[in-house]
């Protein structure tokens, strides 16, 4: 019977065959312990000299790390291992003998590991992070599908910029200039006018010269957009969505969270509603915390966000930023036009901004004014303005950065470990 490591607990006391790689091993005179992996999980294979042929025992003892094999044996319970099961091996069929695998169980430097990312993905910790990423994606689709959203895919090659022109990747589009998408938002607004509630999930690109633990050049964003939904209603959707994802990861990634030694008590607390503080209040709070230089009108950096987040054990919304420091499409507060109806959601424990969202300007004249102020003239936006011409309605949306959310829930420090093949300021390889 051929099976996988994750399915093997269904075969207790039965003999099965698994296609696997050797992650690690140790052996003594009479017994060899093989740490096996097959992509679905990790299991220990116990090879006792007395139970197998001399040939099999020698093979088990001498096999190199990352050699591949079909391995056959009996699945038994093993309460000492985190997985809870092991295999009592009866035979091994070597498929391919690996030689000099570069990532050994000793410590390696980050640059070395990043250069070997195509192999590093096989390691236990990286495997756990990618499984958590997968669960965030799965539960995202579940949340939006269950709540009546339609998945819409905005284009990646575009003629317009959504988030300002300084961080665009340029490319030639035959005879025209084109950019790689920074955000699908403008197209999602068109989609919301056609389908009501929509979401996208795709890669976005920012030519940002930032070398921080929160910035990638290519990252994945989930962008819901909702017609007939105002700013406050959007915040409620955001906190419900984030709570749902956190609880799904806690429920479905127990093993992965334990491999990563994540403090799950902190995640258990993440339940809607989340606290909201205004930008004005955040400035006061920062001054109290000793950030004497910060002035009203300045944007927050990572140290500011971390200082604010320290006051809460839930993610916190910072609302109503000055219009000056935010994107052109955000709707001014009707009671106070120097601030806009927007919020950034700041994750706890120093993981920073995971969501940026806002209510959008729905008035044609105001939109024209604002985009011209931002130097965004041109044909590329004509279609976007038409959304305000034909049945304009109040609408809101937001973007959640997948990798920062993975970093937070996995408890890893740097976003470079939260995407299979990170694109960083100095890295396009592998
Ligand atoms: O705040 P941002 O720039 O918002 C937008 O792009 C809006 N158009 C979204 C919308 O309303 N539909 O980006 C949204 C999120 C951030 O909160 C952050 O989590 C993530 O995207 N993000 C990055 N993640 C990794 N590397 C980068 N360089 C990122 N830039 C933004
Ligand atoms: Mg933002």
Short mmCIF file of C-alpha atoms and ligand atoms in Angstrom, two decimals:
data_model
loop_
_atom_site.label_atom_id
_atom_site.label_comp_id
_atom_site.label_asym_id
_atom_site.label_seq_id
_atom_site.Cartn_x
_atom_site.Cartn_y
_atom_site.Cartn_z
CA UNK A 1 0.00 0.00 0.00
CA UNK A 2 1.50 3.33 -1.09
CA UNK A 3 0.68 6.31 1.11
CA UNK A 4 2.09 9.62 2.39
CA UNK A 5 3.43 10.68 5.78
CA UNK A 6 0.39 12.82 6.53
CA UNK A 7 -1.97 9.93 5.70
CA UNK A 8 0.11 7.30 7.53
CA UNK A 9 -1.74 7.56 10.89
CA UNK A 10 -4.67 5.88 9.11
CA UNK A 11 -2.52 2.75 8.76
CA UNK A 12 -1.51 1.93 12.33
CA UNK A 13 0.02 -1.54 12.60
CA UNK A 14 -0.11 -1.93 8.82
CA UNK A 15 2.77 -2.10 6.40
CA UNK A 16 2.92 0.77 3.91
CA UNK A 17 5.32 2.25 1.37
CA UNK A 18 6.19 5.96 1.28
CA UNK A 19 8.22 7.87 -1.32
CA UNK A 20 10.56 9.97 0.81
CA UNK A 21 13.81 11.89 1.16
CA UNK A 22 16.33 11.50 3.95
CA UNK A 23 16.31 14.72 5.98
CA UNK A 24 18.73 13.55 8.66
CA UNK A 25 19.89 10.33 10.32
CA UNK A 26 21.78 8.89 13.23
CA UNK A 27 22.80 5.35 13.87
CA UNK A 28 24.59 3.08 16.29
CA UNK A 29 25.79 -0.50 15.89
CA UNK A 30 22.38 -2.13 15.84
CA UNK A 31 19.88 0.59 14.94
CA UNK A 32 19.49 3.50 12.53
CA UNK A 33 17.04 6.38 12.95
CA UNK A 34 16.08 7.99 9.65
CA UNK A 35 14.37 11.39 9.65
CA UNK A 36 12.19 11.12 6.58
CA UNK A 37 10.22 13.78 4.73
CA UNK A 38 7.89 13.49 1.76
CA UNK A 39 6.48 17.02 1.42
CA UNK A 40 3.34 16.18 3.40
CA UNK A 41 5.26 15.87 6.66
CA UNK A 42 8.14 14.42 8.63
CA UNK A 43 8.35 10.97 10.24
CA UNK A 44 11.07 8.93 11.88
CA UNK A 45 11.93 5.56 10.32
CA UNK A 46 13.50 3.06 12.72
CA UNK A 47 15.75 0.48 11.07
CA UNK A 48 16.71 -2.34 13.47
CA UNK A 49 19.58 -4.56 12.32
CA UNK A 50 17.71 -7.61 13.58
CA UNK A 51 14.56 -6.83 11.51
CA UNK A 52 16.02 -6.17 8.06
CA UNK A 53 18.46 -7.71 5.58
CA UNK A 54 22.12 -6.84 6.00
CA UNK A 55 21.91 -4.94 2.70
CA UNK A 56 19.03 -2.76 3.91
CA UNK A 57 20.77 -2.04 7.19
CA UNK A 58 24.00 -0.99 5.43
CA UNK A 59 21.99 1.18 3.05
CA UNK A 60 20.19 2.89 5.95
CA UNK A 61 23.47 3.48 7.81
CA UNK A 62 25.34 4.87 4.82
CA UNK A 63 22.70 6.79 2.90
CA UNK A 64 23.48 10.49 2.38
CA UNK A 65 21.24 13.37 3.36
CA UNK A 66 18.52 14.13 0.73
CA UNK A 67 18.80 10.76 -0.99
CA UNK A 68 15.41 9.65 -2.27
CA UNK A 69 13.79 6.25 -1.74
CA UNK A 70 10.69 4.15 -1.46
CA UNK A 71 10.64 3.01 2.13
CA UNK A 72 8.41 0.24 3.46
CA UNK A 73 7.49 -0.52 7.04
CA UNK A 74 4.89 -0.72 9.76
CA UNK A 75 3.32 2.49 11.13
CA UNK A 76 3.21 2.55 14.93
CA UNK A 77 2.26 5.15 17.51
CA UNK A 78 5.14 7.06 19.09
CA UNK A 79 4.05 9.47 21.78
CA UNK A 80 7.56 10.98 22.11
CA UNK A 81 7.59 12.57 18.67
CA UNK A 82 5.56 15.71 17.89
CA UNK A 83 3.97 13.91 14.93
CA UNK A 84 2.93 10.99 17.17
CA UNK A 85 3.86 8.11 14.82
CA UNK A 86 6.92 6.38 13.47
CA UNK A 87 7.74 3.70 10.91
CA UNK A 88 9.37 0.38 11.78
CA UNK A 89 11.23 -0.08 8.55
CA UNK A 90 11.34 -3.46 6.78
CA UNK A 91 12.90 -2.52 3.43
CA UNK A 92 14.28 0.40 1.43
CA UNK A 93 14.50 0.87 -2.31
CA UNK A 94 16.99 3.63 -3.07
CA UNK A 95 15.85 5.85 -5.96
CA UNK A 96 18.67 8.39 -6.09
CA UNK A 97 21.76 8.81 -3.98
CA UNK A 98 22.42 12.50 -3.20
CA UNK A 99 25.97 13.69 -2.67
CA UNK A 100 27.27 16.64 -0.65
CA UNK A 101 23.91 18.30 0.03
CA UNK A 102 24.95 21.85 0.89
CA UNK A 103 22.50 22.48 3.76
CA UNK A 104 23.64 20.31 6.62
CA UNK A 105 22.04 20.17 10.08
CA UNK A 106 24.65 22.65 11.37
CA UNK A 107 23.96 26.40 11.43
CA UNK A 108 24.34 28.35 8.18
CA UNK A 109 24.36 32.10 7.56
CA UNK A 110 21.24 33.74 6.11
CA UNK A 111 22.88 34.76 2.82
CA UNK A 112 24.07 31.20 2.27
CA UNK A 113 20.57 29.88 2.95
CA UNK A 114 19.00 32.50 0.68
CA UNK A 115 21.40 31.51 -2.13
CA UNK A 116 20.13 27.95 -1.65
CA UNK A 117 16.49 28.88 -1.28
CA UNK A 118 15.52 26.21 -3.86
CA UNK A 119 16.82 23.61 -1.38
CA UNK A 120 16.21 25.48 1.88
CA UNK A 121 12.46 25.17 1.26
CA UNK A 122 12.83 21.47 2.17
CA UNK A 123 13.82 22.21 5.76
CA UNK A 124 11.38 21.70 8.60
CA UNK A 125 11.02 25.33 9.60
CA UNK A 126 10.62 26.65 6.05
CA UNK A 127 8.14 23.89 5.37
CA UNK A 128 6.09 24.95 8.40
CA UNK A 129 6.08 28.62 7.32
CA UNK A 130 4.87 27.71 3.80
CA UNK A 131 2.12 25.49 5.23
CA UNK A 132 0.93 28.41 7.35
CA UNK A 133 1.03 30.63 4.25
CA UNK A 134 -1.09 28.05 2.47
CA UNK A 135 -3.62 27.97 5.32
CA UNK A 136 -3.91 31.78 5.25
CA UNK A 137 -4.65 31.57 1.52
CA UNK A 138 -7.12 28.71 1.96
CA UNK A 139 -9.02 30.42 4.77
CA UNK A 140 -9.02 33.71 2.84
CA UNK A 141 -10.84 32.05 -0.06
CA UNK A 142 -13.21 30.39 2.40
CA UNK A 143 -14.00 33.64 4.19
CA UNK A 144 -14.75 35.62 1.04
CA UNK A 145 -16.57 32.80 -0.73
CA UNK A 146 -18.75 32.18 2.34
CA UNK A 147 -19.59 35.88 2.54
CA UNK A 148 -20.78 36.36 -1.03
CA UNK A 149 -17.67 37.85 -2.66
CA UNK A 150 -16.69 37.16 -6.26
CA UNK A 151 -13.00 36.57 -6.99
CA UNK A 152 -11.88 38.95 -9.74
CA UNK A 153 -8.37 39.04 -11.21
CA UNK A 154 -7.06 42.52 -12.02
CA UNK A 155 -4.33 42.87 -14.67
CA UNK A 156 -0.64 42.84 -13.77
CA UNK A 157 0.52 44.90 -16.76
CA UNK A 158 -1.08 48.32 -16.42
CA UNK A 159 -0.92 51.78 -17.87
CA UNK A 160 -1.66 53.54 -14.58
CA UNK A 161 -0.32 53.72 -11.05
CA UNK A 162 -2.50 53.17 -7.98
CA UNK A 163 -0.17 54.12 -5.16
CA UNK A 164 2.01 56.94 -6.49
CA UNK A 165 4.52 56.97 -9.30
CA UNK A 166 7.84 56.76 -7.47
CA UNK A 167 7.84 53.02 -6.86
CA UNK A 168 6.77 51.73 -10.25
CA UNK A 169 8.47 49.03 -12.26
CA UNK A 170 8.54 50.21 -15.87
CA UNK A 171 8.45 47.97 -18.88
CA UNK A 172 7.84 48.39 -22.59
CA UNK A 173 4.43 47.29 -23.83
CA UNK A 174 5.25 47.19 -27.52
CA UNK A 175 5.32 50.93 -28.31
CA UNK A 176 3.73 52.05 -25.06
CA UNK A 177 5.02 52.50 -21.52
CA UNK A 178 3.62 50.02 -19.03
CA UNK A 179 4.06 49.26 -15.35
CA UNK A 180 3.82 46.18 -13.19
CA UNK A 181 0.84 46.48 -10.88
CA UNK A 182 1.42 48.02 -7.44
CA UNK A 183 -2.16 47.22 -6.43
CA UNK A 184 -5.20 45.94 -8.27
CA UNK A 185 -7.42 48.39 -6.44
CA UNK A 186 -8.50 50.69 -9.26
CA UNK A 187 -9.65 47.69 -11.30
CA UNK A 188 -11.30 46.18 -8.23
CA UNK A 189 -13.36 49.36 -7.91
CA UNK A 190 -14.64 48.77 -11.46
CA UNK A 191 -15.34 45.14 -10.49
CA UNK A 192 -17.26 46.18 -7.34
CA UNK A 193 -19.56 48.30 -9.53
CA UNK A 194 -20.25 45.19 -11.61
CA UNK A 195 -20.39 42.48 -8.90
CA UNK A 196 -21.03 44.30 -5.58
CA UNK A 197 -18.52 42.51 -3.36
CA UNK A 198 -15.27 41.32 -4.91
CA UNK A 199 -11.78 40.28 -3.89
CA UNK A 200 -8.51 39.72 -5.67
CA UNK A 201 -5.43 37.81 -4.73
CA UNK A 202 -2.31 38.32 -6.76
CA UNK A 203 1.28 39.47 -6.98
CA UNK A 204 2.09 43.17 -6.72
CA UNK A 205 5.36 44.97 -7.36
CA UNK A 206 7.04 47.91 -5.69
CA UNK A 207 10.39 49.23 -6.77
CA UNK A 208 11.05 50.40 -3.22
CA UNK A 209 14.64 50.88 -2.23
CA UNK A 210 13.78 49.74 1.31
CA UNK A 211 15.89 47.09 2.91
CA UNK A 212 13.80 46.33 5.95
CA UNK A 213 12.41 43.12 7.41
CA UNK A 214 8.92 44.13 6.18
CA UNK A 215 9.58 45.00 2.54
CA UNK A 216 9.59 42.79 -0.50
CA UNK A 217 9.88 43.98 -4.09
CA UNK A 218 7.30 41.40 -5.18
CA UNK A 219 4.59 40.51 -2.68
CA UNK A 220 1.07 39.09 -2.72
CA UNK A 221 -1.94 41.11 -1.74
CA UNK A 222 -5.58 40.26 -1.02
CA UNK A 223 -7.75 43.19 -2.08
CA UNK A 224 -11.47 43.17 -1.28
CA UNK A 225 -13.64 46.00 -2.60
CA UNK A 226 -17.28 46.54 -1.60
CA UNK A 227 -20.02 48.72 -3.14
CA UNK A 228 -22.46 50.41 -0.72
CA UNK A 229 -20.03 49.91 2.19
CA UNK A 230 -18.69 52.87 4.16
CA UNK A 231 -15.41 53.20 6.05
CA UNK A 232 -16.72 51.92 9.40
CA UNK A 233 -18.46 48.95 7.82
CA UNK A 234 -15.22 48.14 6.03
CA UNK A 235 -13.33 48.09 9.35
CA UNK A 236 -15.82 45.52 10.66
CA UNK A 237 -15.22 43.33 7.61
CA UNK A 238 -11.46 43.64 8.08
CA UNK A 239 -11.49 42.62 11.74
CA UNK A 240 -13.78 39.67 11.04
CA UNK A 241 -11.61 38.51 8.16
CA UNK A 242 -8.35 38.76 10.13
CA UNK A 243 -9.89 37.00 13.16
CA UNK A 244 -11.14 34.20 10.93
CA UNK A 245 -7.73 33.68 9.34
CA UNK A 246 -5.95 33.66 12.71
CA UNK A 247 -8.40 31.15 14.19
CA UNK A 248 -8.11 28.94 11.07
CA UNK A 249 -4.33 28.87 11.36
CA UNK A 250 -4.57 27.99 15.07
CA UNK A 251 -6.97 25.17 14.30
CA UNK A 252 -5.35 23.71 11.19
CA UNK A 253 -1.61 24.36 11.69
CA UNK A 254 -0.99 23.06 15.22
CA UNK A 255 2.04 21.01 14.23
CA UNK A 256 3.55 23.83 12.16
CA UNK A 257 3.08 26.37 14.98
CA UNK A 258 4.80 23.98 17.38
CA UNK A 259 7.72 23.40 14.96
CA UNK A 260 8.13 27.19 14.86
CA UNK A 261 7.75 27.42 18.66
CA UNK A 262 5.15 30.14 18.11
CA UNK A 263 3.59 31.51 21.31
CA UNK A 264 0.00 30.61 20.42
CA UNK A 265 -1.48 32.21 23.56
CA UNK A 266 -0.89 35.58 21.86
CA UNK A 267 -2.78 34.42 18.76
CA UNK A 268 -5.67 32.86 20.73
CA UNK A 269 -6.60 36.39 21.86
CA UNK A 270 -7.04 37.70 18.31
CA UNK A 271 -10.81 38.14 18.05
CA UNK A 272 -12.92 40.96 16.61
CA UNK A 273 -13.57 43.74 17.47
CA UNK A 274 -10.13 45.38 17.26
CA UNK A 275 -9.32 48.69 18.93
CA UNK A 276 -9.40 51.87 16.80
CA UNK A 277 -7.38 54.99 17.46
CA UNK A 278 -7.26 58.11 15.33
CA UNK A 279 -4.05 59.38 13.76
CA UNK A 280 -4.34 62.43 16.05
CA UNK A 281 -4.49 60.20 19.09
CA UNK A 282 -1.58 58.11 17.78
CA UNK A 283 0.55 61.28 17.56
CA UNK A 284 -0.26 62.10 21.21
CA UNK A 285 0.55 58.56 22.24
CA UNK A 286 3.90 58.71 20.47
CA UNK A 287 4.78 62.00 22.14
CA UNK A 288 3.96 60.44 25.52
CA UNK A 289 6.24 57.56 24.63
CA UNK A 290 9.16 59.88 24.00
CA UNK A 291 8.99 60.42 20.24
CA UNK A 292 9.38 64.17 20.74
CA UNK A 293 10.17 65.04 17.12
CA UNK A 294 7.06 63.60 15.50
CA UNK A 295 4.79 66.32 14.13
CA UNK A 296 1.19 66.17 12.93
CA UNK A 297 1.31 65.50 9.18
CA UNK A 298 4.24 63.08 9.21
CA UNK A 299 3.91 59.47 8.23
CA UNK A 300 4.72 56.68 10.67
CA UNK A 301 7.75 54.48 10.32
CA UNK A 302 8.30 51.01 11.73
CA UNK A 303 9.47 52.23 15.19
CA UNK A 304 6.32 54.36 15.53
CA UNK A 305 4.04 51.49 14.54
CA UNK A 306 5.76 49.15 16.96
CA UNK A 307 5.47 51.67 19.80
CA UNK A 308 1.75 52.13 19.15
CA UNK A 309 1.14 48.37 18.85
CA UNK A 310 2.78 47.81 22.26
CA UNK A 311 -0.28 49.36 23.90
CA UNK A 312 -2.58 46.61 22.62
CA UNK A 313 -2.67 42.82 22.50
CA UNK A 314 -4.99 42.91 19.47
CA UNK A 315 -4.19 44.41 16.07
CA UNK A 316 -5.05 48.12 16.17
CA UNK A 317 -6.60 50.34 13.50
CA UNK A 318 -5.05 53.77 13.13
CA UNK A 319 -7.72 55.81 11.39
CA UNK A 320 -8.11 59.16 9.62
CA UNK A 321 -4.59 60.05 8.48
CA UNK A 322 -3.80 63.45 6.98
CA UNK A 323 -4.85 63.53 3.31
CA UNK A 324 -1.36 64.81 2.40
CA UNK A 325 0.40 61.55 3.20
CA UNK A 326 -2.17 59.17 1.69
CA UNK A 327 -3.22 58.09 -1.79
CA UNK A 328 -5.24 60.35 -4.12
CA UNK A 329 -8.40 58.20 -4.13
CA UNK A 330 -9.21 58.34 -0.40
CA UNK A 331 -12.40 60.14 0.60
CA UNK A 332 -11.92 63.21 2.80
CA UNK A 333 -13.69 63.16 6.15
CA UNK A 334 -16.87 65.25 5.50
CA UNK A 335 -16.44 66.94 8.92
CA UNK A 336 -12.75 67.68 8.51
CA UNK A 337 -11.32 67.70 5.00
CA UNK A 338 -7.63 67.64 5.99
CA UNK A 339 -7.98 63.98 7.04
CA UNK A 340 -9.25 61.03 5.00
CA UNK A 341 -11.55 58.08 5.81
CA UNK A 342 -8.84 55.46 5.94
CA UNK A 343 -7.16 53.06 8.33
CA UNK A 344 -3.99 51.06 8.59
CA UNK A 345 -4.23 47.87 10.64
CA UNK A 346 -1.10 47.38 12.74
CA UNK A 347 -0.33 43.82 13.87
CA UNK A 348 0.80 43.16 17.44
CA UNK A 349 4.33 42.13 18.48
CA UNK A 350 6.09 44.55 16.13
CA UNK A 351 4.98 43.01 12.82
CA UNK A 352 3.79 46.36 11.51
CA UNK A 353 1.10 47.38 9.05
CA UNK A 354 -0.69 44.39 7.56
CA UNK A 355 -3.67 46.21 6.00
CA UNK A 356 -4.14 49.56 4.29
CA UNK A 357 -7.71 50.49 3.43
CA UNK A 358 -10.10 53.38 2.89
CA UNK A 359 -13.42 54.64 1.66
CA UNK A 360 -12.97 55.89 -1.91
CA UNK A 361 -13.91 59.27 -3.36
CA UNK A 362 -17.21 58.79 -5.20
CA UNK A 363 -17.66 62.36 -6.47
CA UNK A 364 -16.43 62.96 -10.02
CA UNK A 365 -15.33 66.60 -9.58
CA UNK A 366 -13.46 65.93 -6.36
CA UNK A 367 -11.75 62.90 -7.86
CA UNK A 368 -10.57 64.93 -10.86
CA UNK A 369 -9.22 67.60 -8.54
CA UNK A 370 -7.40 65.13 -6.34
CA UNK A 371 -5.77 63.16 -9.07
CA UNK A 372 -4.54 66.28 -10.81
CA UNK A 373 -3.06 67.46 -7.51
CA UNK A 374 -1.16 64.18 -7.43
CA UNK A 375 0.17 64.78 -10.94
CA UNK A 376 -1.80 61.89 -12.39
CA UNK A 377 -3.16 63.45 -15.57
CA UNK A 378 -3.73 61.42 -18.68
CA UNK A 379 -5.82 58.98 -20.59
CA UNK A 380 -4.81 56.08 -18.38
CA UNK A 381 -7.33 57.22 -15.74
CA UNK A 382 -10.28 58.05 -17.95
CA UNK A 383 -11.95 54.72 -17.36
CA UNK A 384 -11.44 55.15 -13.60
CA UNK A 385 -13.19 58.53 -13.64
CA UNK A 386 -16.09 57.02 -15.57
CA UNK A 387 -16.85 54.87 -12.52
CA UNK A 388 -17.87 58.17 -10.87
CA UNK A 389 -19.96 59.17 -13.86
CA UNK A 390 -22.28 56.21 -14.25
CA UNK A 391 -24.05 55.29 -11.01
CA UNK A 392 -21.41 56.29 -8.50
CA UNK A 393 -21.96 54.83 -5.00
CA UNK A 394 -20.16 54.93 -1.65
CA UNK A 395 -17.60 52.14 -1.63
CA UNK A 396 -14.63 50.96 0.36
CA UNK A 397 -11.88 48.41 0.17
CA UNK A 398 -8.58 47.34 1.59
CA UNK A 399 -5.41 45.40 0.87
CA UNK A 400 -3.89 42.81 3.17
CA UNK A 401 -0.22 42.00 2.62
CA UNK A 402 0.10 38.23 2.65
CA UNK A 403 3.77 37.99 3.59
CA UNK A 404 3.54 40.31 6.59
CA UNK A 405 0.57 38.30 7.81
CA UNK A 406 2.54 35.07 7.37
CA UNK A 407 5.45 36.60 9.31
CA UNK A 408 3.16 37.62 12.16
CA UNK A 409 1.30 34.31 12.48
CA UNK A 410 4.45 32.18 12.05
CA UNK A 411 6.48 34.40 14.36
CA UNK A 412 9.35 34.76 11.86
CA UNK A 413 11.32 38.00 11.94
CA UNK A 414 11.80 38.75 8.29
CA UNK A 415 9.41 38.62 5.32
CA UNK A 416 12.13 36.98 3.17
CA UNK A 417 11.20 33.65 4.82
CA UNK A 418 7.48 34.03 4.16
CA UNK A 419 7.43 33.73 0.35
CA UNK A 420 8.87 30.77 -1.57
CA UNK A 421 11.30 32.80 -3.71
CA UNK A 422 11.70 36.31 -2.30
CA UNK A 423 12.52 39.27 -4.54
CA UNK A 424 14.56 41.69 -2.46
CA UNK A 425 16.58 44.81 -3.19
CA UNK A 426 19.70 42.76 -3.89
CA UNK A 427 18.20 39.44 -4.76
CA UNK A 428 16.71 37.96 -7.92
CA UNK A 429 18.34 34.54 -7.42
CA UNK A 430 17.23 31.78 -7.25
O1 LIG B 1 -1.05 50.15 2.16
P1 LIG B 1 -0.89 49.67 0.76
O2 LIG B 1 0.12 50.33 -0.10
O3 LIG B 1 -2.34 49.76 0.13
C1 LIG B 1 -2.71 49.58 -1.17
O4 LIG B 1 -1.98 49.19 -2.05
C2 LIG B 1 -4.17 49.78 -1.41
N1 LIG B 1 -4.38 50.08 -2.83
C3 LIG B 1 -4.93 48.56 -0.97
C4 LIG B 1 -6.42 48.67 -1.19
O5 LIG B 1 -7.04 49.50 -0.55
N2 LIG B 1 -6.98 47.86 -2.05
O6 LIG B 1 -0.55 48.11 0.78
C5 LIG B 1 -1.43 47.21 1.41
C6 LIG B 1 -0.64 46.22 2.24
C7 LIG B 1 0.19 46.82 3.37
O7 LIG B 1 -0.59 47.04 4.50
C8 LIG B 1 1.23 45.75 3.60
O8 LIG B 1 0.69 44.70 4.38
C9 LIG B 1 1.45 45.21 2.21
O9 LIG B 1 0.32 45.55 1.43
N3 LIG B 1 2.66 45.79 1.60
C10 LIG B 1 3.84 45.15 1.50
N4 LIG B 1 4.22 43.92 1.88
C11 LIG B 1 5.48 43.54 1.62
N5 LIG B 1 6.38 44.31 0.98
C12 LIG B 1 6.04 45.58 0.57
N6 LIG B 1 6.93 46.32 -0.08
C13 LIG B 1 4.71 46.04 0.83
N7 LIG B 1 4.04 47.17 0.56
C14 LIG B 1 2.80 47.01 1.04
MG1 LIG B 2 -0.08 51.38 3.52
#
